[in-house]
Amino acid sequence: MTTAAEEPTPRRRGRPGKDQATVLREAIELFNLQGYDATSMGDLAARLGFTKSALYHHVPSKEHLLQRALDEALDGLSEVVAAAQADTSATALERLRRAIRNSVDLLIDHLPAVTLLLRVRGNSPAELAALKRRRELDAQLAQLVAEAAAEGGIRTDIPPDLISRLLFGMVNSLTEWVRPSGRISPDTIADALTAMAFEGLLAH
Amino acid sequence: MTTAAEEPTPRRRGRPGKDQATVLREAIELFNLQGYDATSMGDLAARLGFTKSALYHHVPSKEHLLQRALDEALDGLSEVVAAAQADTSATALERLRRAIRNSVDLLIDHLPAVTLLLRVRGNSPAELAALKRRRELDAQLAQLVAEAAAEGGIRTDIPPDLISRLLFGMVNSLTEWVRPSGRISPDTIADALTAMAFEGLLAH
C-alpha cells in the first residue's frame, strides 16, 4: 500500500476538494453500510469521486481510517467516563447517572463512529486494541455501578455487573434505530433512557 | 442449485449421520460467525464434514436455511406477543410485563436464531419478509406499551413508542453478551431486566 509520505510530490497531483474529515466520514458511512472487511479502498474512492491514487494521497490505508474512526468513538467514551469518575463531590449514584446521560449524548453525537465500534469483532490488530479499550471502559462503568450499590444509592438485589450490562446494552442499542435527523431529539432520548433506568416505567 | 427433490435417489447416496436439525444449527452458527452473505454452502459442508453434494441432499439451498432460522426466531416471538395479547383477564401492564419477560426467555432459548434475525438487513426476499414480520411485532409491542400507558399503569411522560424502543433495545442487546453456558441463569437475567425496566434501579 502506498502512503502519502512515500509519494514524492503529493500536492502536485490532482487533489479533489475534500478534506480528511470528509474522507473519514464517508469511510465510516461505507464501513457501516457494507462492512469494513467487505469495503475496499476502490469502493471508497468511487464513493468520493476520487481515483484510488488520489485517495491514497489523503490516507495511507484502510486500516488507518478504521483506527481513526475507532479512536473517535473510544476517546469520546473515555472522556465521558473519566469526567464522571473525576467528580468526587458527587455521590456514586450521581456519577453513574451522569455517565449514562453523557454516554447517550456522545453516542448520538458520534453515531457512525460508535456504530462502527460496536460492530468490531477483533479481525485485526486495530480491532483487537479497540476491543481491549472497550473492555477497560466497561470495567470502569461496572465499577461505578458497584460503588453506587455499595453506597446504597441503587438496588442491591441485582448483581452490579448484570446491571452494568443491561444499562449499557440499552445505551448501545440506540445505534440500531437512532438517526441524526430523527424526529425525537437527543435530549428527549437521553432523558427517557435515564428516567426509565433509574426510576422505572411504573406510574407513581 | 440442486434440491433434494430433484435428485433421483437421494437416500442411496452417502448420508452422513446428521439430521436436518443439526445442519440448521450448524448453519446458524456459521452465519453468525462469518456473516450470511460471506458463508457458502461449501463452508457449511466443510464444517459438517459433508461433501457439498451430500449437504444438498439435506437442504435445497442456503436461502432455505436462512428462511428456517428466521422463522424459528419470528414464530417464537410471535407466540410470545400473541400469548400476552390474548390474556384479556390481565391488565395491559401485566400483559406488557409478561411480553417482556417471555421475550427474554425466548431470546435466550433461541439465541443463535434470534441473533441472526437481529442482524438481517434486507439483502434478499427472505430477509425483507423477516424485516416486515419484525416491524409488525414491534408495532404490536408498541401497542401494548400504549395500552399500559393509557390505562395508567406506566408513566406517561415518555412517548410510548420511545419506551417500546428502549425496552426492546435492552432485550435485543442481550444477544451481544449472553452465552448459553454463561454463569448467570436465564431466570436471573429475565428477572433483572424486568425489575430494572419497571421498578428502576434506585434503592427504595
mmCIF file with all atom_site columns, N, CA and C in Angstrom, chain A residues 83-130:
data_model
loop_
_atom_site.group_PDB
_atom_site.id
_atom_site.type_symbol
_atom_site.label_atom_id
_atom_site.label_alt_id
_atom_site.label_comp_id
_atom_site.label_asym_id
_atom_site.label_entity_id
_atom_site.label_seq_id
_atom_site.pdbx_PDB_ins_code
_atom_site.Cartn_x
_atom_site.Cartn_y
_atom_site.Cartn_z
_atom_site.occupancy
_atom_site.B_iso_or_equiv
_atom_site.pdbx_formal_charge
_atom_site.auth_seq_id
_atom_site.auth_comp_id
_atom_site.auth_asym_id
_atom_site.auth_atom_id
_atom_site.pdbx_PDB_model_num
ATOM 1   N N  . ALA A 1 83  ? -14.691 11.937 33.144 1.00 0.00 ? 83  ALA A N  1
ATOM 2   C CA . ALA A 1 83  ? -15.344 13.114 33.738 1.00 0.00 ? 83  ALA A CA 1
ATOM 3   C C  . ALA A 1 83  ? -16.264 12.689 34.881 1.00 0.00 ? 83  ALA A C  1
ATOM 4   N N  . ALA A 1 84  ? -16.980 11.580 34.685 1.00 0.00 ? 84  ALA A N  1
ATOM 5   C CA . ALA A 1 84  ? -17.875 11.100 35.740 1.00 0.00 ? 84  ALA A CA 1
ATOM 6   C C  . ALA A 1 84  ? -17.073 10.655 36.964 1.00 0.00 ? 84  ALA A C  1
ATOM 7   N N  . GLN A 1 85  ? -15.980 9.931  36.719 1.00 0.00 ? 85  GLN A N  1
ATOM 8   C CA . GLN A 1 85  ? -15.151 9.449  37.836 1.00 0.00 ? 85  GLN A CA 1
ATOM 9   C C  . GLN A 1 85  ? -14.527 10.610 38.612 1.00 0.00 ? 85  GLN A C  1
ATOM 10  N N  . ALA A 1 86  ? -14.163 11.680 37.887 1.00 0.00 ? 86  ALA A N  1
ATOM 11  C CA . ALA A 1 86  ? -13.402 12.774 38.500 1.00 0.00 ? 86  ALA A CA 1
ATOM 12  C C  . ALA A 1 86  ? -14.249 13.630 39.429 1.00 0.00 ? 86  ALA A C  1
ATOM 13  N N  . ASP A 1 87  ? -15.574 13.567 39.274 1.00 0.00 ? 87  ASP A N  1
ATOM 14  C CA . ASP A 1 87  ? -16.444 14.453 40.037 1.00 0.00 ? 87  ASP A CA 1
ATOM 15  C C  . ASP A 1 87  ? -16.657 13.894 41.442 1.00 0.00 ? 87  ASP A C  1
ATOM 16  N N  . THR A 1 88  ? -15.636 14.044 42.290 1.00 0.00 ? 88  THR A N  1
ATOM 17  C CA . THR A 1 88  ? -15.664 13.392 43.611 1.00 0.00 ? 88  THR A CA 1
ATOM 18  C C  . THR A 1 88  ? -16.591 14.105 44.588 1.00 0.00 ? 88  THR A C  1
ATOM 19  N N  . SER A 1 89  ? -17.099 15.282 44.195 1.00 0.00 ? 89  SER A N  1
ATOM 20  C CA . SER A 1 89  ? -18.051 15.950 45.083 1.00 0.00 ? 89  SER A CA 1
ATOM 21  C C  . SER A 1 89  ? -19.438 15.307 44.966 1.00 0.00 ? 89  SER A C  1
ATOM 22  N N  . ALA A 1 90  ? -19.646 14.526 43.917 1.00 0.00 ? 90  ALA A N  1
ATOM 23  C CA . ALA A 1 90  ? -20.955 13.895 43.696 1.00 0.00 ? 90  ALA A CA 1
ATOM 24  C C  . ALA A 1 90  ? -21.007 12.519 44.360 1.00 0.00 ? 90  ALA A C  1
ATOM 25  N N  . THR A 1 91  ? -22.231 12.031 44.598 1.00 0.00 ? 91  THR A N  1
ATOM 26  C CA . THR A 1 91  ? -22.383 10.651 45.068 1.00 0.00 ? 91  THR A CA 1
ATOM 27  C C  . THR A 1 91  ? -22.074 9.707  43.896 1.00 0.00 ? 91  THR A C  1
ATOM 28  N N  . ALA A 1 92  ? -21.851 8.438  44.222 1.00 0.00 ? 92  ALA A N  1
ATOM 29  C CA . ALA A 1 92  ? -21.596 7.449  43.164 1.00 0.00 ? 92  ALA A CA 1
ATOM 30  C C  . ALA A 1 92  ? -22.827 7.345  42.255 1.00 0.00 ? 92  ALA A C  1
ATOM 31  N N  . LEU A 1 93  ? -24.029 7.444  42.848 1.00 0.00 ? 93  LEU A N  1
ATOM 32  C CA . LEU A 1 93  ? -25.253 7.397  42.046 1.00 0.00 ? 93  LEU A CA 1
ATOM 33  C C  . LEU A 1 93  ? -25.294 8.551  41.044 1.00 0.00 ? 93  LEU A C  1
ATOM 34  N N  . GLU A 1 94  ? -24.951 9.749  41.521 1.00 0.00 ? 94  GLU A N  1
ATOM 35  C CA . GLU A 1 94  ? -24.941 10.903 40.620 1.00 0.00 ? 94  GLU A CA 1
ATOM 36  C C  . GLU A 1 94  ? -23.883 10.725 39.525 1.00 0.00 ? 94  GLU A C  1
ATOM 37  N N  . ARG A 1 95  ? -22.728 10.168 39.877 1.00 0.00 ? 95  ARG A N  1
ATOM 38  C CA . ARG A 1 95  ? -21.670 9.946  38.872 1.00 0.00 ? 95  ARG A CA 1
ATOM 39  C C  . ARG A 1 95  ? -22.123 8.935  37.822 1.00 0.00 ? 95  ARG A C  1
ATOM 40  N N  . LEU A 1 96  ? -22.802 7.874  38.310 1.00 0.00 ? 96  LEU A N  1
ATOM 41  C CA . LEU A 1 96  ? -23.290 6.845  37.382 1.00 0.00 ? 96  LEU A CA 1
ATOM 42  C C  . LEU A 1 96  ? -24.345 7.443  36.450 1.00 0.00 ? 96  LEU A C  1
ATOM 43  N N  . ARG A 1 97  ? -25.250 8.178  37.029 1.00 0.00 ? 97  ARG A N  1
ATOM 44  C CA . ARG A 1 97  ? -26.317 8.776  36.241 1.00 0.00 ? 97  ARG A CA 1
ATOM 45  C C  . ARG A 1 97  ? -25.732 9.716  35.182 1.00 0.00 ? 97  ARG A C  1
ATOM 46  N N  . ARG A 1 98  ? -24.730 10.460 35.578 1.00 0.00 ? 98  ARG A N  1
ATOM 47  C CA . ARG A 1 98  ? -24.080 11.385 34.646 1.00 0.00 ? 98  ARG A CA 1
ATOM 48  C C  . ARG A 1 98  ? -23.364 10.619 33.527 1.00 0.00 ? 98  ARG A C  1
ATOM 49  N N  . ALA A 1 99  ? -22.728 9.509  33.901 1.00 0.00 ? 99  ALA A N  1
ATOM 50  C CA . ALA A 1 99  ? -22.021 8.702  32.889 1.00 0.00 ? 99  ALA A CA 1
ATOM 51  C C  . ALA A 1 99  ? -23.002 8.150  31.850 1.00 0.00 ? 99  ALA A C  1
ATOM 52  N N  . ILE A 1 100 ? -24.164 7.702  32.331 1.00 0.00 ? 100 ILE A N  1
ATOM 53  C CA . ILE A 1 100 ? -25.181 7.164  31.412 1.00 0.00 ? 100 ILE A CA 1
ATOM 54  C C  . ILE A 1 100 ? -25.689 8.258  30.487 1.00 0.00 ? 100 ILE A C  1
ATOM 55  N N  . ARG A 1 101 ? -26.106 9.374  31.102 1.00 0.00 ? 101 ARG A N  1
ATOM 56  C CA . ARG A 1 101 ? -26.650 10.503 30.333 1.00 0.00 ? 101 ARG A CA 1
ATOM 57  C C  . ARG A 1 101 ? -25.654 10.949 29.264 1.00 0.00 ? 101 ARG A C  1
ATOM 58  N N  . ASN A 1 102 ? -24.395 11.135 29.669 1.00 0.00 ? 102 ASN A N  1
ATOM 59  C CA . ASN A 1 102 ? -23.395 11.651 28.736 1.00 0.00 ? 102 ASN A CA 1
ATOM 60  C C  . ASN A 1 102 ? -22.970 10.604 27.700 1.00 0.00 ? 102 ASN A C  1
ATOM 61  N N  . SER A 1 103 ? -23.083 9.320  28.055 1.00 0.00 ? 103 SER A N  1
ATOM 62  C CA . SER A 1 103 ? -22.819 8.267  27.062 1.00 0.00 ? 103 SER A CA 1
ATOM 63  C C  . SER A 1 103 ? -23.845 8.333  25.931 1.00 0.00 ? 103 SER A C  1
ATOM 64  N N  . VAL A 1 104 ? -25.107 8.581  26.315 1.00 0.00 ? 104 VAL A N  1
ATOM 65  C CA . VAL A 1 104 ? -26.155 8.684  25.289 1.00 0.00 ? 104 VAL A CA 1
ATOM 66  C C  . VAL A 1 104 ? -25.861 9.875  24.380 1.00 0.00 ? 104 VAL A C  1
ATOM 67  N N  . ASP A 1 105 ? -25.519 11.029 24.992 1.00 0.00 ? 105 ASP A N  1
ATOM 68  C CA . ASP A 1 105 ? -25.210 12.215 24.182 1.00 0.00 ? 105 ASP A CA 1
ATOM 69  C C  . ASP A 1 105 ? -24.032 11.928 23.239 1.00 0.00 ? 105 ASP A C  1
ATOM 70  N N  . LEU A 1 106 ? -22.999 11.317 23.778 1.00 0.00 ? 106 LEU A N  1
ATOM 71  C CA . LEU A 1 106 ? -21.800 11.018 22.971 1.00 0.00 ? 106 LEU A CA 1
ATOM 72  C C  . LEU A 1 106 ? -22.143 10.075 21.827 1.00 0.00 ? 106 LEU A C  1
ATOM 73  N N  . LEU A 1 107 ? -22.931 9.044  22.148 1.00 0.00 ? 107 LEU A N  1
ATOM 74  C CA . LEU A 1 107 ? -23.323 8.077  21.123 1.00 0.00 ? 107 LEU A CA 1
ATOM 75  C C  . LEU A 1 107 ? -24.082 8.760  19.992 1.00 0.00 ? 107 LEU A C  1
ATOM 76  N N  . ILE A 1 108 ? -24.991 9.642  20.335 1.00 0.00 ? 108 ILE A N  1
ATOM 77  C CA . ILE A 1 108 ? -25.792 10.296 19.284 1.00 0.00 ? 108 ILE A CA 1
ATOM 78  C C  . ILE A 1 108 ? -24.936 11.301 18.507 1.00 0.00 ? 108 ILE A C  1
ATOM 79  N N  . ASP A 1 109 ? -24.049 12.014 19.218 1.00 0.00 ? 109 ASP A N  1
ATOM 80  C CA . ASP A 1 109 ? -23.162 12.982 18.546 1.00 0.00 ? 109 ASP A CA 1
ATOM 81  C C  . ASP A 1 109 ? -22.194 12.289 17.579 1.00 0.00 ? 109 ASP A C  1
ATOM 82  N N  . HIS A 1 110 ? -21.752 11.102 17.948 1.00 0.00 ? 110 HIS A N  1
ATOM 83  C CA . HIS A 1 110 ? -20.746 10.382 17.145 1.00 0.00 ? 110 HIS A CA 1
ATOM 84  C C  . HIS A 1 110 ? -21.321 9.048  16.685 1.00 0.00 ? 110 HIS A C  1
ATOM 85  N N  . LEU A 1 111 ? -22.569 9.095  16.222 1.00 0.00 ? 111 LEU A N  1
ATOM 86  C CA . LEU A 1 111 ? -23.309 7.867  15.919 1.00 0.00 ? 111 LEU A CA 1
ATOM 87  C C  . LEU A 1 111 ? -22.577 6.939  14.937 1.00 0.00 ? 111 LEU A C  1
ATOM 88  N N  . PRO A 1 112 ? -22.081 7.441  13.792 1.00 0.00 ? 112 PRO A N  1
ATOM 89  C CA . PRO A 1 112 ? -21.436 6.497  12.870 1.00 0.00 ? 112 PRO A CA 1
ATOM 90  C C  . PRO A 1 112 ? -20.190 5.829  13.471 1.00 0.00 ? 112 PRO A C  1
ATOM 91  N N  . ALA A 1 113 ? -19.359 6.612  14.177 1.00 0.00 ? 113 ALA A N  1
ATOM 92  C CA . ALA A 1 113 ? -18.129 6.035  14.745 1.00 0.00 ? 113 ALA A CA 1
ATOM 93  C C  . ALA A 1 113 ? -18.454 5.030  15.848 1.00 0.00 ? 113 ALA A C  1
ATOM 94  N N  . VAL A 1 114 ? -19.454 5.349  16.694 1.00 0.00 ? 114 VAL A N  1
ATOM 95  C CA . VAL A 1 114 ? -19.813 4.418  17.768 1.00 0.00 ? 114 VAL A CA 1
ATOM 96  C C  . VAL A 1 114 ? -20.448 3.152  17.182 1.00 0.00 ? 114 VAL A C  1
ATOM 97  N N  . THR A 1 115 ? -21.270 3.323  16.148 1.00 0.00 ? 115 THR A N  1
ATOM 98  C CA . THR A 1 115 ? -21.871 2.155  15.488 1.00 0.00 ? 115 THR A CA 1
ATOM 99  C C  . THR A 1 115 ? -20.770 1.224  14.975 1.00 0.00 ? 115 THR A C  1
ATOM 100 N N  . LEU A 1 116 ? -19.775 1.809  14.340 1.00 0.00 ? 116 LEU A N  1
ATOM 101 C CA . LEU A 1 116 ? -18.654 1.011  13.827 1.00 0.00 ? 116 LEU A CA 1
ATOM 102 C C  . LEU A 1 116 ? -17.936 0.293  14.979 1.00 0.00 ? 116 LEU A C  1
ATOM 103 N N  . LEU A 1 117 ? -17.685 1.042  16.059 1.00 0.00 ? 117 LEU A N  1
ATOM 104 C CA . LEU A 1 117 ? -17.010 0.446  17.221 1.00 0.00 ? 117 LEU A CA 1
ATOM 105 C C  . LEU A 1 117 ? -17.761 -0.772 17.742 1.00 0.00 ? 117 LEU A C  1
ATOM 106 N N  . LEU A 1 118 ? -19.093 -0.663 17.806 1.00 0.00 ? 118 LEU A N  1
ATOM 107 C CA . LEU A 1 118 ? -19.884 -1.747 18.393 1.00 0.00 ? 118 LEU A CA 1
ATOM 108 C C  . LEU A 1 118 ? -19.934 -2.978 17.495 1.00 0.00 ? 118 LEU A C  1
ATOM 109 N N  . ARG A 1 119 ? -19.538 -2.816 16.227 1.00 0.00 ? 119 ARG A N  1
ATOM 110 C CA . ARG A 1 119 ? -19.555 -3.962 15.311 1.00 0.00 ? 119 ARG A CA 1
ATOM 111 C C  . ARG A 1 119 ? -18.220 -4.663 15.209 1.00 0.00 ? 119 ARG A C  1
ATOM 112 N N  . VAL A 1 120 ? -17.203 -4.058 15.820 1.00 0.00 ? 120 VAL A N  1
ATOM 113 C CA . VAL A 1 120 ? -15.847 -4.616 15.738 1.00 0.00 ? 120 VAL A CA 1
ATOM 114 C C  . VAL A 1 120 ? -15.795 -5.988 16.403 1.00 0.00 ? 120 VAL A C  1
ATOM 115 N N  . ARG A 1 121 ? -15.202 -6.951 15.715 1.00 0.00 ? 121 ARG A N  1
ATOM 116 C CA . ARG A 1 121 ? -15.175 -8.315 16.244 1.00 0.00 ? 121 ARG A CA 1
ATOM 117 C C  . ARG A 1 121 ? -13.749 -8.839 16.492 1.00 0.00 ? 121 ARG A C  1
ATOM 118 N N  . GLY A 1 122 ? -12.736 -8.006 16.233 1.00 0.00 ? 122 GLY A N  1
ATOM 119 C CA . GLY A 1 122 ? -11.366 -8.424 16.550 1.00 0.00 ? 122 GLY A CA 1
ATOM 120 C C  . GLY A 1 122 ? -10.633 -9.077 15.395 1.00 0.00 ? 122 GLY A C  1
ATOM 121 N N  . ASN A 1 123 ? -10.945 -8.652 14.171 1.00 0.00 ? 123 ASN A N  1
ATOM 122 C CA . ASN A 1 123 ? -10.331 -9.273 12.989 1.00 0.00 ? 123 ASN A CA 1
ATOM 123 C C  . ASN A 1 123 ? -8.975  -8.685 12.599 1.00 0.00 ? 123 ASN A C  1
ATOM 124 N N  . SER A 1 124 ? -8.445  -7.739 13.357 1.00 0.00 ? 124 SER A N  1
ATOM 125 C CA . SER A 1 124 ? -7.159  -7.115 13.015 1.00 0.00 ? 124 SER A CA 1
ATOM 126 C C  . SER A 1 124 ? -6.566  -6.542 14.301 1.00 0.00 ? 124 SER A C  1
ATOM 127 N N  . PRO A 1 125 ? -5.279  -6.170 14.278 1.00 0.00 ? 125 PRO A N  1
ATOM 128 C CA . PRO A 1 125 ? -4.693  -5.570 15.483 1.00 0.00 ? 125 PRO A CA 1
ATOM 129 C C  . PRO A 1 125 ? -5.450  -4.323 15.936 1.00 0.00 ? 125 PRO A C  1
ATOM 130 N N  . ALA A 1 126 ? -5.877  -3.475 14.982 1.00 0.00 ? 126 ALA A N  1
ATOM 131 C CA . ALA A 1 126 ? -6.622  -2.265 15.362 1.00 0.00 ? 126 ALA A CA 1
ATOM 132 C C  . ALA A 1 126 ? -7.921  -2.639 16.064 1.00 0.00 ? 126 ALA A C  1
ATOM 133 N N  . GLU A 1 127 ? -8.594  -3.672 15.559 1.00 0.00 ? 127 GLU A N  1
ATOM 134 C CA . GLU A 1 127 ? -9.857  -4.091 16.175 1.00 0.00 ? 127 GLU A CA 1
ATOM 135 C C  . GLU A 1 127 ? -9.632  -4.707 17.555 1.00 0.00 ? 127 GLU A C  1
ATOM 136 N N  . LEU A 1 128 ? -8.557  -5.503 17.670 1.00 0.00 ? 128 LEU A N  1
ATOM 137 C CA . LEU A 1 128 ? -8.265  -6.113 18.970 1.00 0.00 ? 128 LEU A CA 1
ATOM 138 C C  . LEU A 1 128 ? -7.946  -5.033 20.004 1.00 0.00 ? 128 LEU A C  1
ATOM 139 N N  . ALA A 1 129 ? -7.185  -4.010 19.589 1.00 0.00 ? 129 ALA A N  1
ATOM 140 C CA . ALA A 1 129 ? -6.854  -2.916 20.507 1.00 0.00 ? 129 ALA A CA 1
ATOM 141 C C  . ALA A 1 129 ? -8.124  -2.167 20.922 1.00 0.00 ? 129 ALA A C  1
ATOM 142 N N  . ALA A 1 130 ? -9.041  -1.990 19.971 1.00 0.00 ? 130 ALA A N  1
ATOM 143 C CA . ALA A 1 130 ? -10.300 -1.299 20.286 1.00 0.00 ? 130 ALA A CA 1
ATOM 144 C C  . ALA A 1 130 ? -11.137 -2.126 21.257 1.00 0.00 ? 130 ALA A C  1
#
